[in-house]
mmCIF file of C-alpha atoms in Angstrom:
data_model
loop_
_atom_site.group_PDB
_atom_site.id
_atom_site.type_symbol
_atom_site.label_atom_id
_atom_site.label_comp_id
_atom_site.label_asym_id
_atom_site.label_seq_id
_atom_site.Cartn_x
_atom_site.Cartn_y
_atom_site.Cartn_z
ATOM 1 C CA GLY A 1 6.649 -15.365 -22.730
ATOM 2 C CA THR A 2 8.560 -16.803 -19.045
ATOM 3 C CA MET A 3 11.535 -15.770 -18.475
ATOM 4 C CA ASP A 4 14.240 -17.195 -15.770
ATOM 5 C CA ARG A 5 16.451 -15.810 -12.338
ATOM 6 C CA MET A 6 19.050 -14.802 -14.302
ATOM 7 C CA GLU A 7 17.265 -12.305 -16.898
ATOM 8 C CA LEU A 8 15.197 -10.819 -13.733
ATOM 9 C CA ARG A 9 18.785 -10.061 -12.145
ATOM 10 C CA HIS A 10 19.672 -8.661 -15.558
ATOM 11 C CA ALA A 11 16.059 -6.428 -15.693
ATOM 12 C CA VAL A 12 16.847 -5.101 -12.308
ATOM 13 C CA ALA A 13 20.319 -4.623 -12.879
ATOM 14 C CA ALA A 14 19.793 -2.673 -16.302
ATOM 15 C CA VAL A 15 16.746 -0.110 -14.003
ATOM 16 C CA ALA A 16 19.955 0.383 -11.308
ATOM 17 C CA THR A 17 22.177 1.220 -14.277
ATOM 18 C CA GLY A 18 19.668 3.614 -15.800
ATOM 19 C CA VAL A 19 19.504 1.291 -19.256
ATOM 20 C CA CYS A 20 15.965 1.586 -21.178
ATOM 21 C CA ALA A 21 13.542 1.176 -18.344
ATOM 22 C CA VAL A 22 10.676 0.310 -20.581
ATOM 23 C CA HIS A 23 12.945 -2.559 -22.191
ATOM 24 C CA VAL A 24 13.401 -3.167 -17.765
ATOM 25 C CA CYS A 25 9.706 -3.129 -17.367
ATOM 26 C CA ARG A 26 8.556 -5.615 -20.120
ATOM 27 C CA LEU A 27 10.603 -8.181 -19.038
ATOM 28 C CA ALA A 28 9.901 -7.966 -15.372
ATOM 29 C CA TYR A 29 6.160 -7.911 -16.378
ATOM 30 C CA ALA A 30 6.740 -11.222 -18.352
ATOM 31 C CA TYR A 31 8.121 -11.967 -15.025
ATOM 32 C CA CYS A 32 5.127 -11.888 -13.048
ATOM 33 C CA ARG A 33 2.565 -13.343 -14.974
ATOM 34 C CA THR A 34 4.207 -16.393 -14.868
ATOM 35 C CA SER A 35 3.455 -16.722 -10.998
ATOM 36 C CA SER A 36 0.646 -18.380 -8.970
ATOM 37 C CA ARG A 37 0.722 -16.023 -6.191
ATOM 38 C CA SER A 38 -0.188 -18.009 -3.222
ATOM 39 C CA ARG A 39 2.451 -17.552 -0.786
ATOM 40 C CA VAL A 40 1.160 -13.912 0.923
ATOM 41 C CA LEU A 41 3.814 -12.106 2.785
ATOM 42 C CA GLY A 42 1.895 -8.934 5.081
ATOM 43 C CA VAL A 43 4.153 -6.334 6.457
ATOM 44 C CA ILE A 44 3.314 -3.320 8.515
ATOM 45 C CA PRO A 45 5.708 -0.950 8.350
ATOM 46 C CA ALA A 46 6.414 1.711 11.274
ATOM 47 C CA ARG A 47 9.327 3.964 11.738
ATOM 48 C CA TYR A 48 9.097 5.784 15.415
ATOM 49 C CA GLU A 49 10.775 8.930 14.081
ATOM 50 C CA SER A 50 8.056 11.535 11.990
ATOM 51 C CA SER A 51 8.464 15.066 11.289
ATOM 52 C CA ARG A 52 4.418 15.824 11.799
ATOM 53 C CA PHE A 53 3.895 13.377 14.721
ATOM 54 C CA PRO A 54 6.791 11.369 16.367
ATOM 55 C CA GLY A 55 6.102 8.021 18.152
ATOM 56 C CA LYS A 56 3.173 7.962 15.936
ATOM 57 C CA PRO A 57 2.826 3.975 15.908
ATOM 58 C CA MET A 58 3.249 4.052 20.305
ATOM 59 C CA VAL A 59 0.100 6.405 21.049
ATOM 60 C CA LEU A 60 -2.520 5.093 22.756
ATOM 61 C CA ILE A 61 -5.672 4.790 21.066
ATOM 62 C CA ALA A 62 -8.507 3.476 23.943
ATOM 63 C CA GLY A 63 -5.597 2.354 25.920
ATOM 64 C CA LYS A 64 -3.907 0.302 23.203
ATOM 65 C CA PRO A 65 -0.988 0.963 21.052
ATOM 66 C CA MET A 66 -1.506 2.164 17.522
ATOM 67 C CA ILE A 67 0.649 -0.294 16.016
ATOM 68 C CA VAL A 68 -1.242 -3.057 18.077
ATOM 69 C CA ARG A 69 -4.613 -2.391 17.198
ATOM 70 C CA THR A 70 -3.410 -2.633 13.563
ATOM 71 C CA TYR A 71 -1.307 -5.655 14.084
ATOM 72 C CA GLU A 72 -4.703 -7.235 15.411
ATOM 73 C CA GLN A 73 -6.385 -6.243 12.653
ATOM 74 C CA ALA A 74 -4.435 -7.454 9.875
ATOM 75 C CA LYS A 75 -3.788 -11.161 11.380
ATOM 76 C CA GLN A 76 -7.463 -11.500 10.765
ATOM 77 C CA ALA A 77 -7.153 -11.481 7.285
ATOM 78 C CA THR A 78 -7.464 -15.097 5.677
ATOM 79 C CA SER A 79 -5.048 -14.273 2.723
ATOM 80 C CA LEU A 80 -1.863 -13.783 4.434
ATOM 81 C CA THR A 81 0.484 -16.670 5.050
ATOM 82 C CA ARG A 82 2.854 -14.531 7.148
ATOM 83 C CA LEU A 83 2.180 -11.225 8.923
ATOM 84 C CA VAL A 84 4.743 -9.347 10.319
ATOM 85 C CA VAL A 85 5.650 -5.710 11.705
ATOM 86 C CA ALA A 86 9.071 -4.562 9.900
ATOM 87 C CA THR A 87 10.253 -1.479 12.414
ATOM 88 C CA ASP A 88 13.880 0.510 12.895
ATOM 89 C CA ASP A 89 13.011 1.014 16.969
ATOM 90 C CA VAL A 90 13.416 -1.378 19.603
ATOM 91 C CA ARG A 91 10.488 0.544 21.562
ATOM 92 C CA ILE A 92 7.858 -0.039 18.629
ATOM 93 C CA ARG A 93 9.582 -4.175 18.810
ATOM 94 C CA ASP A 94 9.102 -4.601 22.100
ATOM 95 C CA VAL A 95 5.286 -3.598 22.600
ATOM 96 C CA CYS A 96 4.744 -5.879 19.551
ATOM 97 C CA VAL A 97 6.780 -8.877 20.578
ATOM 98 C CA ALA A 98 4.570 -8.436 24.117
ATOM 99 C CA ALA A 99 1.509 -8.228 22.116
ATOM 100 C CA GLY A 100 2.396 -11.393 19.894
ATOM 101 C CA ALA A 101 3.361 -10.122 16.722
ATOM 102 C CA GLU A 102 6.684 -11.322 14.809
ATOM 103 C CA VAL A 103 9.274 -8.539 14.247
ATOM 104 C CA VAL A 104 11.344 -8.047 11.558
ATOM 105 C CA MET A 105 14.122 -5.303 12.330
ATOM 106 C CA THR A 106 15.631 -2.832 9.076
ATOM 107 C CA ASP A 107 17.532 -0.289 8.593
ATOM 108 C CA SER A 108 16.848 2.977 10.190
ATOM 109 C CA ASN A 109 17.562 4.828 6.245
ATOM 110 C CA ILE A 110 15.241 3.238 4.660
ATOM 111 C CA PRO A 111 13.366 6.278 2.887
ATOM 112 C CA ASN A 112 9.586 5.290 2.989
ATOM 113 C CA GLY A 113 7.330 1.950 3.444
ATOM 114 C CA THR A 114 7.684 0.681 0.403
ATOM 115 C CA GLU A 115 10.978 -0.349 0.863
ATOM 116 C CA ARG A 116 10.640 -1.398 4.250
ATOM 117 C CA CYS A 117 8.351 -4.267 3.250
ATOM 118 C CA GLU A 118 11.229 -5.268 0.563
ATOM 119 C CA ALA A 119 13.632 -5.285 3.460
ATOM 120 C CA ALA A 120 11.436 -7.479 5.580
ATOM 121 C CA MET A 121 11.107 -9.518 2.434
ATOM 122 C CA ASN A 122 14.636 -9.577 1.305
ATOM 123 C CA LEU A 123 15.350 -11.343 5.252
ATOM 124 C CA LEU A 124 12.567 -13.830 5.298
ATOM 125 C CA SER A 125 13.198 -14.585 1.785
ATOM 126 C CA LEU A 126 16.495 -16.399 2.174
ATOM 127 C CA LYS A 127 13.952 -19.384 4.297
ATOM 128 C CA THR A 128 10.980 -18.755 2.681
ATOM 129 C CA LYS A 129 9.654 -17.184 -0.810
ATOM 130 C CA PHE A 130 6.700 -15.112 -1.646
ATOM 131 C CA ASP A 131 4.360 -13.956 -4.347
ATOM 132 C CA ILE A 132 2.732 -11.408 -3.229
ATOM 133 C CA VAL A 133 3.563 -8.843 -0.358
ATOM 134 C CA VAL A 134 0.949 -6.573 1.075
ATOM 135 C CA ASN A 135 1.953 -3.059 2.175
ATOM 136 C CA ILE A 136 -0.436 -2.491 5.409
ATOM 137 C CA GLN A 137 -0.144 0.914 6.705
ATOM 138 C CA GLY A 138 0.299 0.748 10.698
ATOM 139 C CA ASP A 139 -1.565 4.216 10.944
ATOM 140 C CA GLU A 140 -4.878 2.772 10.107
ATOM 141 C CA PRO A 141 -5.529 0.959 12.891
ATOM 142 C CA LEU A 142 -9.032 0.096 12.006
ATOM 143 C CA ILE A 143 -8.488 -1.877 8.883
ATOM 144 C CA GLU A 144 -10.762 -4.028 7.948
ATOM 145 C CA PRO A 145 -9.162 -7.552 7.180
ATOM 146 C CA GLU A 146 -11.439 -7.913 4.486
ATOM 147 C CA ILE A 147 -9.921 -5.620 2.393
ATOM 148 C CA ILE A 148 -6.292 -6.729 2.830
ATOM 149 C CA ASP A 149 -7.914 -10.042 1.195
ATOM 150 C CA SER A 150 -9.611 -8.370 -1.512
ATOM 151 C CA CYS A 151 -6.266 -6.916 -2.344
ATOM 152 C CA VAL A 152 -4.612 -10.310 -2.356
ATOM 153 C CA ARG A 153 -7.617 -11.673 -4.455
ATOM 154 C CA ALA A 154 -7.561 -9.015 -6.776
ATOM 155 C CA LEU A 155 -4.055 -9.636 -7.537
ATOM 156 C CA GLN A 156 -4.113 -13.446 -7.804
ATOM 157 C CA THR A 157 -7.215 -13.271 -10.434
ATOM 158 C CA ALA A 158 -5.758 -10.321 -12.423
ATOM 159 C CA PRO A 159 -1.932 -12.121 -13.264
ATOM 160 C CA ASP A 160 -1.411 -8.777 -16.077
ATOM 161 C CA ALA A 161 -1.567 -6.521 -12.594
ATOM 162 C CA VAL A 162 1.471 -6.095 -10.760
ATOM 163 C CA TYR A 163 0.004 -4.322 -7.840
ATOM 164 C CA SER A 164 -3.493 -3.724 -6.805
ATOM 165 C CA THR A 165 -4.770 -1.117 -4.507
ATOM 166 C CA PRO A 166 -8.285 -0.058 -2.960
ATOM 167 C CA VAL A 167 -10.489 2.758 -2.834
ATOM 168 C CA THR A 168 -13.663 3.647 -1.522
ATOM 169 C CA PRO A 169 -16.703 6.602 -2.149
ATOM 170 C CA PHE A 170 -16.346 9.669 -1.328
ATOM 171 C CA VAL A 171 -19.165 9.978 1.676
ATOM 172 C CA ASP A 172 -18.943 13.688 2.022
ATOM 173 C CA LEU A 173 -18.284 15.576 -1.287
ATOM 174 C CA LYS A 174 -16.406 18.652 0.466
ATOM 175 C CA GLU A 175 -13.568 16.143 0.618
ATOM 176 C CA VAL A 176 -12.972 16.215 -3.405
ATOM 177 C CA THR A 177 -11.580 18.821 -3.303
ATOM 178 C CA MET A 178 -8.484 18.470 -0.576
ATOM 179 C CA PRO A 179 -5.267 18.066 -2.124
ATOM 180 C CA SER A 180 -4.677 15.720 1.193
ATOM 181 C CA ARG A 181 -7.547 13.315 -0.050
ATOM 182 C CA VAL A 182 -6.419 11.192 -2.629
ATOM 183 C CA LYS A 183 -8.999 10.177 -5.672
ATOM 184 C CA CYS A 184 -8.764 7.433 -8.397
ATOM 185 C CA VAL A 185 -10.386 7.123 -11.477
ATOM 186 C CA VAL A 186 -10.995 3.517 -12.933
ATOM 187 C CA ASP A 187 -11.094 1.850 -16.248
ATOM 188 C CA ARG A 188 -14.262 -0.512 -17.400
ATOM 189 C CA ASN A 189 -12.529 -3.419 -16.104
ATOM 190 C CA GLY A 190 -11.302 -2.147 -12.887
ATOM 191 C CA TYR A 191 -7.369 -0.943 -13.480
ATOM 192 C CA ALA A 192 -6.003 2.314 -12.288
ATOM 193 C CA VAL A 193 -6.138 5.501 -14.768
ATOM 194 C CA TYR A 194 -4.961 8.080 -13.076
ATOM 195 C CA PHE A 195 -4.593 8.743 -8.930
ATOM 196 C CA SER A 196 -4.720 12.655 -8.002
ATOM 197 C CA ARG A 197 -4.543 15.344 -5.749
ATOM 198 C CA GLY A 198 -7.212 17.296 -8.016
ATOM 199 C CA MET A 199 -11.009 16.050 -8.400
ATOM 200 C CA ILE A 200 -10.955 14.036 -10.640
ATOM 201 C CA PRO A 201 -12.726 13.742 -13.213
ATOM 202 C CA ASN A 202 -13.020 17.209 -13.448
ATOM 203 C CA ASN A 203 -16.029 18.920 -14.891
ATOM 204 C CA LYS A 204 -16.939 22.481 -17.139
ATOM 205 C CA LYS A 205 -17.692 23.369 -13.353
ATOM 206 C CA GLY A 206 -14.640 22.749 -11.890
ATOM 207 C CA VAL A 207 -17.585 21.815 -8.372
ATOM 208 C CA PRO A 208 -17.871 18.214 -7.462
ATOM 209 C CA ASP A 209 -21.018 16.443 -9.046
ATOM 210 C CA LEU A 210 -23.710 15.394 -6.834
ATOM 211 C CA LYS A 211 -24.158 12.648 -9.122
ATOM 212 C CA HIS A 212 -21.096 11.141 -9.772
ATOM 213 C CA GLU A 213 -19.488 8.906 -7.522
ATOM 214 C CA TYR A 214 -15.814 10.018 -6.455
ATOM 215 C CA LEU A 215 -13.173 6.885 -5.342
ATOM 216 C CA LEU A 216 -10.797 7.820 -2.049
ATOM 217 C CA HIS A 217 -7.504 6.165 -2.262
ATOM 218 C CA LEU A 218 -6.768 3.955 1.072
ATOM 219 C CA GLY A 219 -3.347 3.547 2.139
ATOM 220 C CA LEU A 220 -2.661 -0.423 1.226
ATOM 221 C CA GLN A 221 -1.088 -2.030 -1.414
ATOM 222 C CA ALA A 222 -0.240 -5.114 -2.764
ATOM 223 C CA TYR A 223 2.786 -6.200 -4.760
ATOM 224 C CA ASP A 224 3.419 -9.303 -7.089
ATOM 225 C CA ALA A 225 6.782 -9.777 -5.025
ATOM 226 C CA LYS A 226 9.347 -10.195 -7.970
ATOM 227 C CA PHE A 227 7.655 -6.662 -8.989
ATOM 228 C CA LEU A 228 8.646 -5.079 -5.690
ATOM 229 C CA THR A 229 12.006 -5.804 -6.220
ATOM 230 C CA VAL A 230 11.946 -3.483 -9.261
ATOM 231 C CA TYR A 231 9.413 -0.825 -8.253
ATOM 232 C CA GLY A 232 12.217 0.910 -6.055
ATOM 233 C CA LYS A 233 14.648 0.800 -8.434
ATOM 234 C CA LEU A 234 12.439 2.218 -11.230
ATOM 235 C CA PRO A 235 13.131 5.917 -12.009
ATOM 236 C CA PRO A 236 10.818 8.945 -10.996
ATOM 237 C CA THR A 237 8.473 10.153 -13.230
ATOM 238 C CA PRO A 238 6.887 13.661 -14.267
ATOM 239 C CA CYS A 239 3.604 12.697 -12.602
ATOM 240 C CA MET A 240 4.418 10.999 -9.416
ATOM 241 C CA LEU A 241 6.850 14.908 -8.870
ATOM 242 C CA GLN A 242 4.105 16.679 -9.490
ATOM 243 C CA GLU A 243 1.603 15.086 -7.248
ATOM 244 C CA ASP A 244 3.350 13.588 -5.446
ATOM 245 C CA LEU A 245 2.398 10.002 -5.282
ATOM 246 C CA GLU A 246 4.785 7.260 -5.469
ATOM 247 C CA GLN A 247 1.969 4.388 -7.373
ATOM 248 C CA LEU A 248 1.979 6.754 -10.481
ATOM 249 C CA LYS A 249 5.672 5.870 -11.226
ATOM 250 C CA VAL A 250 3.536 2.178 -11.839
ATOM 251 C CA LEU A 251 1.387 3.472 -14.218
ATOM 252 C CA GLU A 252 3.335 5.886 -15.881
ATOM 253 C CA HIS A 253 6.268 2.998 -16.615
ATOM 254 C CA GLY A 254 3.400 1.681 -17.934
ATOM 255 C CA PHE A 255 2.451 -1.381 -15.462
ATOM 256 C CA LYS A 256 -1.503 -2.409 -14.835
ATOM 257 C CA MET A 257 -2.990 -1.250 -11.379
ATOM 258 C CA LYS A 258 -5.891 -3.535 -10.136
ATOM 259 C CA VAL A 259 -8.236 -1.259 -8.133
ATOM 260 C CA VAL A 260 -10.643 -2.917 -5.612
ATOM 261 C CA LYS A 261 -13.815 -1.100 -4.790
ATOM 262 C CA VAL A 262 -14.929 -1.128 -0.749
ATOM 263 C CA GLU A 263 -16.717 -0.042 2.058
ATOM 264 C CA HIS A 264 -14.417 1.785 4.491
ATOM 265 C CA SER A 265 -15.481 5.054 6.787
ATOM 266 C CA ALA A 266 -12.730 5.630 8.590
ATOM 267 C CA HIS A 267 -9.660 7.874 8.554
ATOM 268 C CA GLY A 268 -5.870 7.454 9.215
ATOM 269 C CA VAL A 269 -4.208 8.629 12.123
ATOM 270 C CA ASP A 270 -1.867 11.554 10.437
ATOM 271 C CA GLU A 271 -2.267 13.580 13.389
ATOM 272 C CA PRO A 272 -2.836 13.829 17.205
ATOM 273 C CA GLY A 273 -6.293 14.908 16.855
ATOM 274 C CA ASP A 274 -7.397 12.365 14.339
ATOM 275 C CA VAL A 275 -7.161 10.034 17.601
ATOM 276 C CA ALA A 276 -10.513 11.062 19.081
ATOM 277 C CA SER A 277 -12.196 10.293 15.983
ATOM 278 C CA ILE A 278 -10.577 6.879 15.996
ATOM 279 C CA GLU A 279 -11.654 6.209 19.411
ATOM 280 C CA ALA A 280 -15.113 7.132 18.987
ATOM 281 C CA ILE A 281 -15.584 4.995 15.957
ATOM 282 C CA LEU A 282 -14.348 2.211 18.248
ATOM 283 C CA LYS A 283 -16.587 3.214 20.728
ATOM 284 C CA THR A 284 -19.669 3.045 18.327
ATOM 285 C CA LYS A 285 -18.671 -0.406 17.236
ATOM 286 C CA GLY A 286 -18.222 -1.713 19.972
ATOM 287 C CA LEU A 287 -15.028 -2.487 19.687
ATOM 288 C CA LYS A 288 -12.366 -2.911 22.679
#
């Protein structure tokens, strides 16, 4: 069935006041299914302050700020109607504007990238309505534009999903047991079953099986735009809190998430030591 904007507003208000989340989910979910999802907003959220790596978006990678490299890669995605950098810092704004990027200034109190994407969408939607919002991590300077396009297409062709995200097969099985590498298992139709910092699927020996293809979750998310207005207000869930993985609340609240399998070997930049390995990959690919 369909629902109108008034019902969606009631749904969002109900979440905010803690009314039955399941009912709210169903209302929002029914609404999501009615959209053709053709207008796509790409957002690169970037904040200067980072506990582990202050000024991370500005770190130079082969002479160019990381946030600019990420923007230039994302700009090549053909599925994006519009691409913006969402930040709270004038230093980031200035280097991005100098590189030709559109920048949206957002509140510094916003706690995470997802909510920064929502804030950017809300500011822009005063003039333009979007159907899909893609959260492009600012610390993935080698993100292939094809991965962005694949996630967008996955959401456009799976009307029952509200969220899509990419995974790639692990190359080094030693990484399967690392809690910093998030694993994903999918069902036969390509929908997410679960994400974990632990090894999934596990086995009786408790060690990685050389014959099994383990899937690494990559830091990119595409959301149905209307679902994004509900997502931040959904109450936290037990597995989400236990694993410290925000996307688990999508599954725990009963929504469907489409997973896209891609080939991607570069890691994001989590700490200063990662810069050299990214620069080495740039050299081998002959990128400037």
